[in-house]
Short mmCIF file of C-alpha atoms and ligand atoms in Angstrom, two decimals:
data_model
loop_
_atom_site.label_atom_id
_atom_site.label_comp_id
_atom_site.label_asym_id
_atom_site.label_seq_id
_atom_site.Cartn_x
_atom_site.Cartn_y
_atom_site.Cartn_z
CA MET A 96 -11.19 34.16 0.66
CA THR A 97 -9.32 32.65 -2.23
CA MET A 98 -7.95 29.12 -1.79
CA ASN A 99 -5.08 29.76 -4.16
CA SER A 100 -2.42 32.15 -2.88
CA GLY A 101 -0.79 32.33 -6.31
CA SER A 102 2.55 31.13 -4.95
CA SER A 103 4.06 27.91 -6.25
CA THR A 104 6.94 25.60 -5.45
CA ASP A 105 8.21 24.00 -8.62
CA ILE A 106 9.77 20.84 -7.27
CA ALA A 107 10.79 19.50 -10.67
CA ALA A 108 12.71 22.72 -11.37
CA LEU A 109 14.29 22.61 -7.91
CA PHE A 110 15.37 19.02 -8.49
CA GLU A 111 16.86 19.85 -11.86
CA ALA A 112 18.71 22.88 -10.57
CA HIS A 113 20.21 21.06 -7.59
CA GLU A 114 20.45 17.37 -8.40
CA ALA A 115 24.15 17.68 -9.18
CA ASP A 116 24.71 19.03 -5.63
CA ARG A 117 23.06 16.06 -3.95
CA PHE A 118 26.25 14.41 -2.69
CA ASP A 119 27.65 17.67 -1.41
CA LEU A 120 24.35 18.50 0.34
CA HIS A 121 24.30 15.10 1.98
CA ARG A 122 27.94 15.26 2.93
CA ARG A 123 27.34 18.59 4.67
CA ARG A 124 23.83 18.16 6.04
CA LEU A 125 22.95 14.48 6.20
CA ASN A 126 24.78 11.16 6.32
CA GLU A 127 28.33 11.68 5.09
CA GLN A 128 29.16 7.98 5.41
CA MET A 129 26.49 7.08 2.86
CA VAL A 130 28.08 9.48 0.41
CA ARG A 131 31.46 7.81 0.97
CA VAL A 132 29.97 4.36 0.39
CA LEU A 133 28.30 5.39 -2.88
CA LYS A 134 31.42 7.07 -4.20
CA THR A 135 33.65 4.14 -3.20
CA ILE A 136 31.57 1.58 -5.07
CA GLY A 137 30.83 3.89 -8.00
CA TYR A 138 27.08 4.21 -7.49
CA ASP A 139 27.21 8.02 -7.60
CA VAL A 140 25.74 8.20 -11.11
CA GLY A 141 23.03 10.74 -10.24
CA PHE A 142 19.67 9.15 -10.90
CA CYS A 143 17.32 11.66 -12.48
CA LYS A 144 14.22 9.72 -13.39
CA GLY A 145 12.31 6.62 -12.33
CA ARG A 146 9.53 4.93 -14.24
CA GLY A 147 8.24 1.40 -13.80
CA GLN A 148 11.09 -1.04 -13.21
CA TYR A 149 13.69 1.39 -14.62
CA LEU A 150 15.86 4.19 -13.29
CA TYR A 151 17.66 6.69 -15.53
CA ASP A 152 20.91 8.44 -14.65
CA ARG A 153 22.08 11.93 -15.56
CA ALA A 154 23.70 10.63 -18.75
CA GLY A 155 20.42 9.01 -19.81
CA HIS A 156 21.47 5.39 -19.15
CA ARG A 157 18.64 3.06 -18.25
CA TYR A 158 19.03 0.76 -15.22
CA LEU A 159 16.93 -2.23 -14.19
CA ASP A 160 16.09 -1.82 -10.52
CA LEU A 161 16.25 -5.14 -8.66
CA LEU A 162 16.16 -3.41 -5.29
CA SER A 163 12.75 -1.71 -5.55
CA GLY A 164 13.59 0.73 -2.76
CA PHE A 165 13.87 -2.34 -0.43
CA GLY A 166 10.58 -3.71 -1.71
CA VAL A 167 8.49 -0.57 -1.89
CA PHE A 168 8.06 -0.43 -5.68
CA ALA A 169 6.10 -3.62 -6.31
CA LEU A 170 4.19 -1.71 -9.01
CA GLY A 171 7.33 0.02 -10.25
CA ARG A 172 8.03 3.71 -9.82
CA ASN A 173 5.39 6.34 -10.49
CA HIS A 174 2.57 4.07 -11.51
CA ALA A 175 -0.03 6.20 -13.31
CA THR A 176 -3.03 4.74 -11.44
CA VAL A 177 -1.51 5.41 -8.03
CA GLY A 178 -0.44 8.91 -9.09
CA ALA A 179 -3.93 9.70 -10.36
CA ALA A 180 -5.51 8.42 -7.13
CA LEU A 181 -3.23 10.67 -5.09
CA LYS A 182 -3.95 13.70 -7.26
CA SER A 183 -7.66 13.01 -6.93
CA VAL A 184 -7.39 13.05 -3.13
CA ILE A 185 -5.78 16.49 -3.20
CA GLU A 186 -8.15 17.87 -5.81
CA ALA A 187 -11.23 16.59 -3.96
CA ASP A 188 -10.61 18.72 -0.83
CA LEU A 189 -11.28 15.70 1.36
CA PRO A 190 -11.66 16.15 5.14
CA ASN A 191 -8.31 14.51 5.94
CA LEU A 192 -7.24 13.72 9.55
CA VAL A 193 -10.19 15.36 11.26
CA GLN A 194 -9.27 13.15 14.25
CA MET A 195 -12.72 13.69 15.79
CA ASP A 196 -14.24 11.67 12.94
CA VAL A 197 -13.46 8.30 11.37
CA SER A 198 -11.83 8.02 7.94
CA THR A 199 -13.92 6.68 5.07
CA LEU A 200 -10.86 5.72 3.03
CA ALA A 201 -9.33 3.82 5.99
CA GLY A 202 -12.57 1.86 6.33
CA LEU A 203 -12.50 0.97 2.65
CA LEU A 204 -8.82 -0.03 2.63
CA ALA A 205 -9.29 -2.16 5.77
CA ASP A 206 -12.22 -3.93 4.15
CA ARG A 207 -10.26 -4.59 0.96
CA LEU A 208 -7.15 -5.81 2.77
CA LEU A 209 -9.18 -8.22 4.87
CA ALA A 210 -10.85 -9.58 1.72
CA HIS A 211 -7.34 -10.83 0.84
CA VAL A 212 -6.81 -12.27 4.33
CA PRO A 213 -10.29 -13.54 5.21
CA HIS A 214 -9.36 -15.33 8.46
CA LEU A 215 -8.62 -11.96 10.11
CA ASP A 216 -11.14 -9.30 11.14
CA LYS A 217 -9.58 -5.98 12.13
CA VAL A 218 -6.88 -3.59 10.95
CA PHE A 219 -4.67 -1.07 12.72
CA PHE A 220 -2.95 1.41 10.37
CA ALA A 221 0.54 2.79 11.07
CA ASN A 222 3.02 4.86 9.06
CA SER A 223 5.83 2.37 8.41
CA GLY A 224 6.93 -1.20 8.78
CA ALA A 225 8.68 -0.66 12.10
CA GLU A 226 5.64 1.16 13.48
CA SER A 227 3.52 -1.86 12.56
CA VAL A 228 5.94 -4.07 14.49
CA GLU A 229 5.74 -1.74 17.49
CA ALA A 230 1.94 -1.95 17.37
CA ALA A 231 2.04 -5.76 17.14
CA VAL A 232 4.28 -5.97 20.22
CA LYS A 233 1.96 -3.70 22.21
CA PHE A 234 -1.21 -5.47 21.04
CA ALA A 235 0.28 -8.90 21.82
CA ARG A 236 1.27 -7.88 25.34
CA ALA A 237 -2.09 -6.26 26.04
CA ALA A 238 -4.05 -9.17 24.57
CA THR A 239 -2.23 -11.95 26.43
CA GLY A 240 -1.14 -10.22 29.61
CA ARG A 241 2.35 -11.69 28.98
CA SER A 242 5.54 -9.70 28.49
CA GLY A 243 7.77 -12.00 26.40
CA ILE A 244 8.29 -11.70 22.66
CA ALA A 245 10.10 -14.43 20.70
CA TYR A 246 11.91 -13.72 17.44
CA CYS A 247 14.42 -15.45 15.15
CA SER A 248 18.14 -15.30 14.61
CA HIS A 249 18.88 -13.18 11.50
CA ALA A 250 15.43 -11.57 11.77
CA PHE A 251 14.88 -8.03 10.55
CA HIS A 252 11.77 -6.18 11.69
CA GLY A 253 12.88 -2.54 11.55
CA LEU A 254 15.08 -0.27 13.60
CA THR A 255 12.89 1.51 16.16
CA TYR A 256 13.42 0.29 19.73
CA GLY A 257 10.74 -2.41 19.90
CA ALA A 258 11.54 -3.66 16.41
CA LEU A 259 15.29 -3.50 17.10
CA SER A 260 14.73 -5.64 20.20
CA LEU A 261 13.59 -8.37 17.77
CA ASN A 262 16.56 -7.96 15.45
CA GLY A 263 18.61 -11.12 15.00
CA ASP A 264 21.81 -9.39 13.92
CA ASP A 265 24.24 -7.91 16.41
CA THR A 266 25.53 -5.22 14.05
CA PHE A 267 22.22 -3.37 14.21
CA ARG A 268 21.84 -3.72 17.99
CA ARG A 269 25.35 -2.80 19.07
CA GLY A 270 25.62 0.61 20.72
CA PHE A 271 21.87 1.02 21.22
CA GLU A 272 21.31 -1.26 24.21
CA PRO A 273 19.53 -1.76 26.54
CA LEU A 274 16.63 -2.89 24.39
CA LEU A 275 13.17 -4.12 25.34
CA PRO A 276 13.31 -6.73 28.14
CA ASP A 277 11.91 -10.27 27.84
CA CYS A 278 12.72 -10.76 24.16
CA VAL A 279 13.94 -14.27 23.34
CA CYS A 280 15.86 -15.26 20.23
CA VAL A 281 15.33 -18.70 18.68
CA PRO A 282 16.99 -20.12 15.57
CA PHE A 283 14.88 -19.91 12.40
CA ASN A 284 13.62 -23.30 11.21
CA ASP A 285 14.06 -24.86 14.67
CA LEU A 286 10.70 -26.01 16.03
CA ALA A 287 12.16 -27.73 19.09
CA ALA A 288 13.86 -24.48 20.17
CA LEU A 289 10.62 -22.56 19.66
CA ASP A 290 8.70 -25.12 21.70
CA ARG A 291 11.21 -24.78 24.53
CA ALA A 292 11.08 -20.97 24.41
CA LEU A 293 7.30 -20.82 24.48
CA SER A 294 6.85 -23.51 27.14
CA SER A 295 7.48 -20.91 29.86
CA ARG A 296 4.02 -19.61 28.85
CA ARG A 297 5.31 -16.11 29.40
CA VAL A 298 5.69 -15.33 25.70
CA ALA A 299 2.97 -13.10 24.24
CA ALA A 300 3.96 -13.45 20.59
CA PHE A 301 6.33 -15.14 18.19
CA VAL A 302 7.20 -12.64 15.46
CA VAL A 303 8.58 -14.24 12.30
CA GLU A 304 9.17 -13.45 8.62
CA PRO A 305 7.78 -16.31 6.51
CA ILE A 306 10.88 -15.91 4.31
CA GLN A 307 13.72 -14.13 6.04
CA GLY A 308 14.75 -11.05 4.09
CA LYS A 309 18.31 -11.07 5.41
CA GLY A 310 19.93 -13.82 3.37
CA VAL A 311 16.66 -14.88 1.68
CA ILE A 312 16.22 -17.85 4.00
CA LEU A 313 13.27 -20.07 3.16
CA PRO A 314 11.37 -21.96 5.83
CA ASP A 315 11.56 -25.75 5.83
CA GLU A 316 8.41 -27.17 4.27
CA ASP A 317 6.77 -28.00 7.64
CA TYR A 318 8.20 -25.08 9.65
CA LEU A 319 5.38 -22.54 9.57
CA ARG A 320 2.71 -25.21 10.18
CA GLY A 321 4.76 -26.34 13.18
CA VAL A 322 5.07 -22.72 14.35
CA GLN A 323 1.30 -22.34 14.19
CA ASP A 324 0.70 -25.55 16.17
CA ILE A 325 3.28 -24.69 18.85
CA CYS A 326 1.97 -21.13 19.21
CA ARG A 327 -1.59 -22.43 19.64
CA ARG A 328 -0.52 -25.04 22.18
CA HIS A 329 1.24 -22.42 24.31
CA GLU A 330 -1.38 -19.70 23.68
CA THR A 331 1.26 -17.46 22.12
CA LEU A 332 0.19 -15.20 19.26
CA PHE A 333 1.66 -16.12 15.87
CA VAL A 334 2.69 -12.84 14.19
CA ALA A 335 3.76 -13.01 10.53
CA ASP A 336 5.90 -10.07 9.47
CA GLU A 337 4.93 -9.85 5.79
CA ILE A 338 6.24 -6.32 5.43
CA GLN A 339 8.62 -7.49 2.71
CA THR A 340 6.98 -10.74 1.59
CA GLY A 341 3.38 -9.49 1.49
CA ILE A 342 1.28 -7.84 -1.24
CA GLY A 343 2.27 -10.31 -3.94
CA ARG A 344 6.05 -10.34 -3.61
CA THR A 345 6.29 -14.14 -3.46
CA GLY A 346 3.63 -14.89 -6.06
CA LYS A 347 0.75 -14.99 -3.57
CA PHE A 348 -0.88 -12.13 -1.70
CA LEU A 349 0.78 -13.35 1.52
CA ALA A 350 3.83 -15.62 1.61
CA CYS A 351 2.08 -17.56 4.41
CA GLU A 352 -0.38 -18.86 1.81
CA HIS A 353 2.36 -21.03 0.31
CA TRP A 354 2.36 -23.07 3.50
CA GLY A 355 -1.36 -22.86 4.35
CA VAL A 356 -0.99 -21.12 7.72
CA GLU A 357 -3.24 -18.51 9.33
CA PRO A 358 -1.25 -16.22 11.66
CA ASP A 359 -3.08 -14.30 14.39
CA LEU A 360 -1.52 -11.03 13.25
CA VAL A 361 -0.15 -10.12 9.82
CA LEU A 362 2.07 -7.07 9.29
CA LEU A 363 2.15 -5.19 5.98
CA ALA A 364 3.87 -1.98 4.81
CA LYS A 365 6.32 -1.28 1.94
CA ALA A 366 4.42 -2.18 -1.28
CA LEU A 367 1.07 -1.07 0.18
CA SER A 368 2.38 2.47 -0.23
CA GLY A 369 2.14 2.22 -4.02
CA GLY A 370 5.70 3.54 -3.85
CA HIS A 371 4.44 6.94 -2.82
CA VAL A 372 3.07 7.32 0.72
CA PRO A 373 4.53 5.56 3.78
CA VAL A 374 2.03 3.25 5.42
CA GLY A 375 1.85 0.21 7.66
CA ALA A 376 -0.97 -2.15 8.54
CA VAL A 377 -1.52 -4.72 11.28
CA LEU A 378 -4.23 -7.22 10.37
CA MET A 379 -5.46 -9.24 13.33
CA ARG A 380 -8.12 -11.29 15.03
CA LYS A 381 -10.99 -9.31 16.55
CA TRP A 382 -10.34 -10.48 20.11
CA VAL A 383 -6.76 -9.19 20.02
CA HIS A 384 -7.90 -5.77 18.78
CA ASP A 385 -10.72 -5.65 21.32
CA LYS A 386 -8.37 -6.25 24.22
CA VAL A 387 -6.55 -3.02 23.38
CA PHE A 388 -9.53 -0.88 22.44
CA ASN A 389 -11.77 -2.27 25.18
CA ARG A 390 -13.44 0.82 26.60
CA MET A 391 -14.45 4.27 25.36
CA ASP A 392 -11.79 5.94 27.47
CA ARG A 393 -9.20 3.78 25.69
CA ALA A 394 -10.39 4.60 22.15
CA VAL A 395 -7.11 6.41 21.45
CA VAL A 396 -4.81 4.30 23.64
CA HIS A 397 -2.64 3.46 20.62
CA GLY A 398 -2.29 5.40 17.39
CA SER A 399 -0.39 8.21 15.77
CA THR A 400 -1.24 11.57 14.25
CA PHE A 401 -0.68 10.62 10.62
CA GLY A 402 -2.05 7.07 10.82
CA LYS A 403 -4.92 6.54 8.33
CA ASN A 404 -4.15 9.76 6.44
CA ASP A 405 -6.04 10.03 3.16
CA LEU A 406 -3.00 9.95 0.87
CA ALA A 407 -1.71 6.73 2.42
CA MET A 408 -5.13 5.12 2.34
CA ALA A 409 -5.67 6.16 -1.28
CA ALA A 410 -2.25 4.80 -2.27
CA GLY A 411 -3.17 1.48 -0.63
CA ILE A 412 -6.56 1.30 -2.33
CA ALA A 413 -5.04 2.12 -5.73
CA THR A 414 -2.27 -0.46 -5.17
CA LEU A 415 -4.79 -3.22 -4.54
CA ASP A 416 -6.72 -2.14 -7.67
CA VAL A 417 -3.58 -2.31 -9.82
CA LEU A 418 -2.56 -5.70 -8.37
CA LYS A 419 -5.84 -7.11 -9.57
CA ALA A 420 -6.30 -5.22 -12.85
CA GLU A 421 -2.77 -5.92 -14.09
CA ARG A 422 -2.53 -9.46 -12.69
CA VAL A 423 0.64 -8.40 -10.91
CA ILE A 424 0.75 -11.31 -8.46
CA GLU A 425 0.39 -13.84 -11.28
CA ASN A 426 3.26 -12.12 -13.09
CA ALA A 427 5.44 -12.34 -9.97
CA ALA A 428 4.73 -16.07 -9.65
CA GLN A 429 5.40 -16.82 -13.30
CA LEU A 430 8.52 -14.71 -13.82
CA GLY A 431 9.88 -15.71 -10.43
CA ASP A 432 9.71 -19.39 -11.42
CA ARG A 433 11.36 -18.57 -14.72
CA LEU A 434 14.21 -16.58 -13.16
CA ILE A 435 14.89 -19.19 -10.48
CA SER A 436 15.04 -21.98 -13.03
CA GLU A 437 17.18 -20.07 -15.57
CA LEU A 438 19.61 -18.81 -12.92
CA SER A 439 19.82 -22.30 -11.39
CA VAL A 440 21.16 -23.65 -14.68
CA LEU A 441 24.24 -21.46 -14.17
CA LYS A 442 25.19 -23.54 -11.11
CA GLU A 443 26.34 -26.34 -13.39
CA ARG A 444 28.83 -24.02 -15.08
CA TYR A 445 30.21 -21.97 -12.20
CA GLU A 446 31.88 -23.43 -9.12
CA LEU A 447 31.46 -20.21 -7.11
CA LEU A 448 27.67 -20.27 -7.53
CA LYS A 449 26.17 -22.47 -4.83
CA ASP A 450 22.43 -21.89 -4.67
CA VAL A 451 19.55 -20.06 -6.29
CA ARG A 452 16.41 -20.01 -4.15
CA GLY A 453 13.29 -18.02 -3.53
CA LYS A 454 9.59 -17.69 -4.10
CA GLY A 455 8.07 -15.42 -6.70
CA LEU A 456 10.22 -12.34 -7.11
CA MET A 457 12.14 -12.64 -3.84
CA ILE A 458 15.25 -14.48 -4.94
CA GLY A 459 18.60 -15.25 -3.32
CA ILE A 460 21.70 -16.09 -5.34
CA GLU A 461 24.32 -17.59 -3.07
CA PHE A 462 28.05 -17.85 -3.69
CA GLY A 463 30.58 -19.91 -1.78
CA SER A 464 34.12 -21.14 -1.53
CA PRO A 465 35.43 -22.57 -4.84
CA SER A 466 37.05 -25.97 -5.14
CA SER A 467 39.79 -25.12 -7.66
CA LEU A 468 43.08 -23.92 -6.22
CA LYS A 469 43.44 -20.95 -8.56
CA LEU A 470 40.18 -19.37 -7.33
CA LYS A 471 40.52 -20.51 -3.74
CA ALA A 472 43.51 -18.24 -3.09
CA SER A 473 41.71 -15.10 -4.33
CA TRP A 474 38.52 -16.04 -2.48
CA ASN A 475 40.46 -16.48 0.78
CA VAL A 476 42.17 -13.08 0.44
CA LEU A 477 38.78 -11.40 0.08
CA GLU A 478 37.19 -13.37 2.91
CA THR A 479 40.06 -12.59 5.26
CA ALA A 480 39.89 -8.86 4.48
CA SER A 481 36.13 -8.67 4.97
CA LYS A 482 33.62 -11.51 5.08
CA GLY A 483 31.08 -11.27 2.28
CA LEU A 484 33.24 -8.98 0.13
CA PHE A 485 32.99 -11.39 -2.79
CA CYS A 486 29.40 -10.37 -3.53
CA GLN A 487 30.61 -6.85 -4.31
CA LEU A 488 32.62 -8.38 -7.15
CA ILE A 489 29.29 -9.34 -8.64
CA THR A 490 27.07 -6.38 -7.70
CA ILE A 491 29.51 -3.66 -8.82
CA PRO A 492 30.04 -4.99 -12.39
CA LEU A 493 26.32 -5.74 -12.59
CA PHE A 494 25.76 -2.06 -11.93
CA LYS A 495 28.58 -0.57 -13.98
CA GLU A 496 28.59 -2.84 -16.99
CA HIS A 497 25.06 -4.20 -17.11
CA LYS A 498 23.09 -1.35 -15.52
CA ILE A 499 21.47 -3.62 -12.96
CA LEU A 500 20.90 -2.39 -9.41
CA THR A 501 21.08 -5.18 -6.80
CA GLN A 502 22.02 -5.61 -3.16
CA VAL A 503 23.93 -8.03 -0.99
CA ALA A 504 21.29 -9.84 1.08
CA ALA A 505 22.80 -9.05 4.49
CA HIS A 506 25.92 -7.90 6.28
CA ALA A 507 28.77 -10.38 5.67
CA SER A 508 26.52 -12.46 3.43
CA HIS A 509 27.44 -14.43 0.33
CA THR A 510 23.96 -14.03 -1.08
CA ILE A 511 22.76 -11.43 -3.56
CA LYS A 512 19.10 -10.59 -3.29
CA LEU A 513 16.79 -9.87 -6.21
CA LEU A 514 13.72 -7.88 -5.24
CA PRO A 515 12.52 -6.42 -8.54
CA PRO A 516 9.28 -4.60 -9.16
CA LEU A 517 6.60 -7.26 -9.70
CA ILE A 518 5.84 -5.82 -13.13
CA ILE A 519 9.09 -6.90 -14.83
CA ASP A 520 8.67 -8.68 -18.16
CA ALA A 521 10.31 -11.43 -20.21
CA LYS A 522 12.89 -9.03 -21.68
CA ASP A 523 13.94 -7.93 -18.18
CA CYS A 524 14.39 -11.60 -17.23
CA GLU A 525 16.67 -12.10 -20.25
CA TRP A 526 18.61 -8.98 -19.20
CA ILE A 527 19.07 -10.35 -15.67
CA VAL A 528 20.17 -13.85 -16.68
CA ARG A 529 22.55 -12.57 -19.37
CA ALA A 530 24.12 -10.09 -16.95
CA PHE A 531 24.60 -12.63 -14.15
CA ASP A 532 26.00 -15.16 -16.60
CA ASP A 533 28.51 -12.62 -17.88
CA VAL A 534 29.61 -11.28 -14.49
CA ILE A 535 29.84 -14.71 -12.86
CA ALA A 536 31.86 -15.96 -15.84
CA ASP A 537 34.29 -13.08 -15.32
CA SER A 538 34.61 -13.90 -11.62
CA HIS A 539 35.86 -17.37 -12.64
CA THR A 540 38.77 -15.92 -14.52
CA THR A 541 41.60 -14.11 -12.80
CA GLY A 542 41.01 -10.89 -14.73
CA ALA A 543 39.27 -7.59 -14.17
CA VAL A 544 36.84 -8.73 -11.50
CA TRP A 545 39.55 -9.85 -9.12
CA SER A 546 41.50 -6.63 -9.62
CA LEU A 547 38.34 -4.86 -8.49
CA GLY A 548 38.52 -7.24 -5.52
CA LYS A 549 42.04 -6.01 -4.82
CA ASN A 550 40.77 -2.41 -4.70
CA LEU A 551 37.96 -3.39 -2.37
CA VAL A 552 40.35 -5.19 -0.06
CA GLU A 553 42.50 -2.06 0.13
CA HIS A 554 39.41 -0.01 0.99
CA ALA A 555 38.27 -2.58 3.57
CA LEU A 556 41.69 -2.58 5.22
CA ARG A 557 41.80 1.23 5.29
CA ALA A 558 38.28 1.35 6.82
C1 PLP B 628 10.48 -7.91 7.22
C2 PLP B 628 10.59 -6.45 7.56
N1 PLP B 628 9.97 -5.98 8.66
C3 PLP B 628 10.03 -4.70 9.01
C4 PLP B 628 10.75 -3.79 8.26
C5 PLP B 628 10.83 -2.35 8.68
O1 PLP B 628 10.07 -1.56 7.82
P1 PLP B 628 10.38 0.02 7.76
O2 PLP B 628 11.71 0.19 7.15
O3 PLP B 628 9.23 0.57 6.92
O4 PLP B 628 10.31 0.53 9.15
C6 PLP B 628 11.41 -4.23 7.12
C7 PLP B 628 12.22 -3.28 6.31
O5 PLP B 628 13.09 -3.62 5.56
C8 PLP B 628 11.34 -5.59 6.76
O6 PLP B 628 11.96 -6.08 5.67
#
């Protein structure tokens, strides 16, 4: 029997033939509201190519991507090493997902991940960030025999039911209740509140992002150490959601390393995919893992069909190789420091710019109410129409005039988040600082930027 049927699906040709129909296809067959959003803000440029930190639109313009697919493209898009690793998996005819076997590549990736996080012993692989959160909730309950899960205000851990139950923002939860019972919300950076919440001794785990992605909120210097102490005192598992902050994003392999803490469970996903194959990983202490998989008849008590698939494992292995070979984490630390310091200088010149903060290449640029009367009136009109609208006056010109793709850090937020590929270089940093300087300068005059604001207000009122 021949292995090659002779048929072929030329995806590149399909893309080329139909890319111009993408908005119509989505309007008819997928999420029409997303199409409306993109058209309203002028992001419907038709991206046709992605390489490294750059995207290219139909007209051939080059964009600097400071969104990284929400943090997926730490190595940039289509990294050659990851691509070659994936091709080699397919060409090697590996025995993928036998199910009644154990995966060699999963064993290797687990070993390599734990070499980066030596205080932990075991790994559970999932297919996404949210699935890793779901696993952590189940493992924590099974390991402690407790039902409660504590989480933070403004937290984001994904949108499946368990993960949504730990979401600190009402806009995501509304309409989907009831959620998981026994979940308790505590303010981020509030150790006394955490202590009170855990003192019931009914809380299995405290799930927390070391740096909150929504709003780019940094922990107070002693917060995570305090979290660790309180969790230990109340025998609650300390779960660090490093799905966004992990794998080098903040200039260290884990963000937790900045504060010298050792969580009982660490969650990874996003960048581990190499930007190609969805994956999630829960790194944990052996005793926690052993409480779930405690007997032969429970060997498959948690898992999923595609977990540990060869392509995902290969993408993870190749990602860790590239991180090391190309000194990607060192680059994130160095260029992150540079960007934060150069963007901070702009605060002296612009009254609307209030704060520049972050670690490595996870950076928040916060705007706020101006002091001068001439700007105050315009700011108030925007704020009254829709809280957080001002940031669109920055992100839209950044995109249109400077070819920089960014995002507002959260719903109704005044913070713009930079989450670039970790491989950006000095020229990209110059591009970013020049663009922000230019756009922020414009927002301090009463010209074009505020007339864009007027349009946005009209849209907001119509919506
Ligand atoms: C901190 C954090 N946890 C969990 C998730 C959910 O990951 P996924 O979208 O892969 O389900 C995200 C996604 O943005 C995240 O930032």
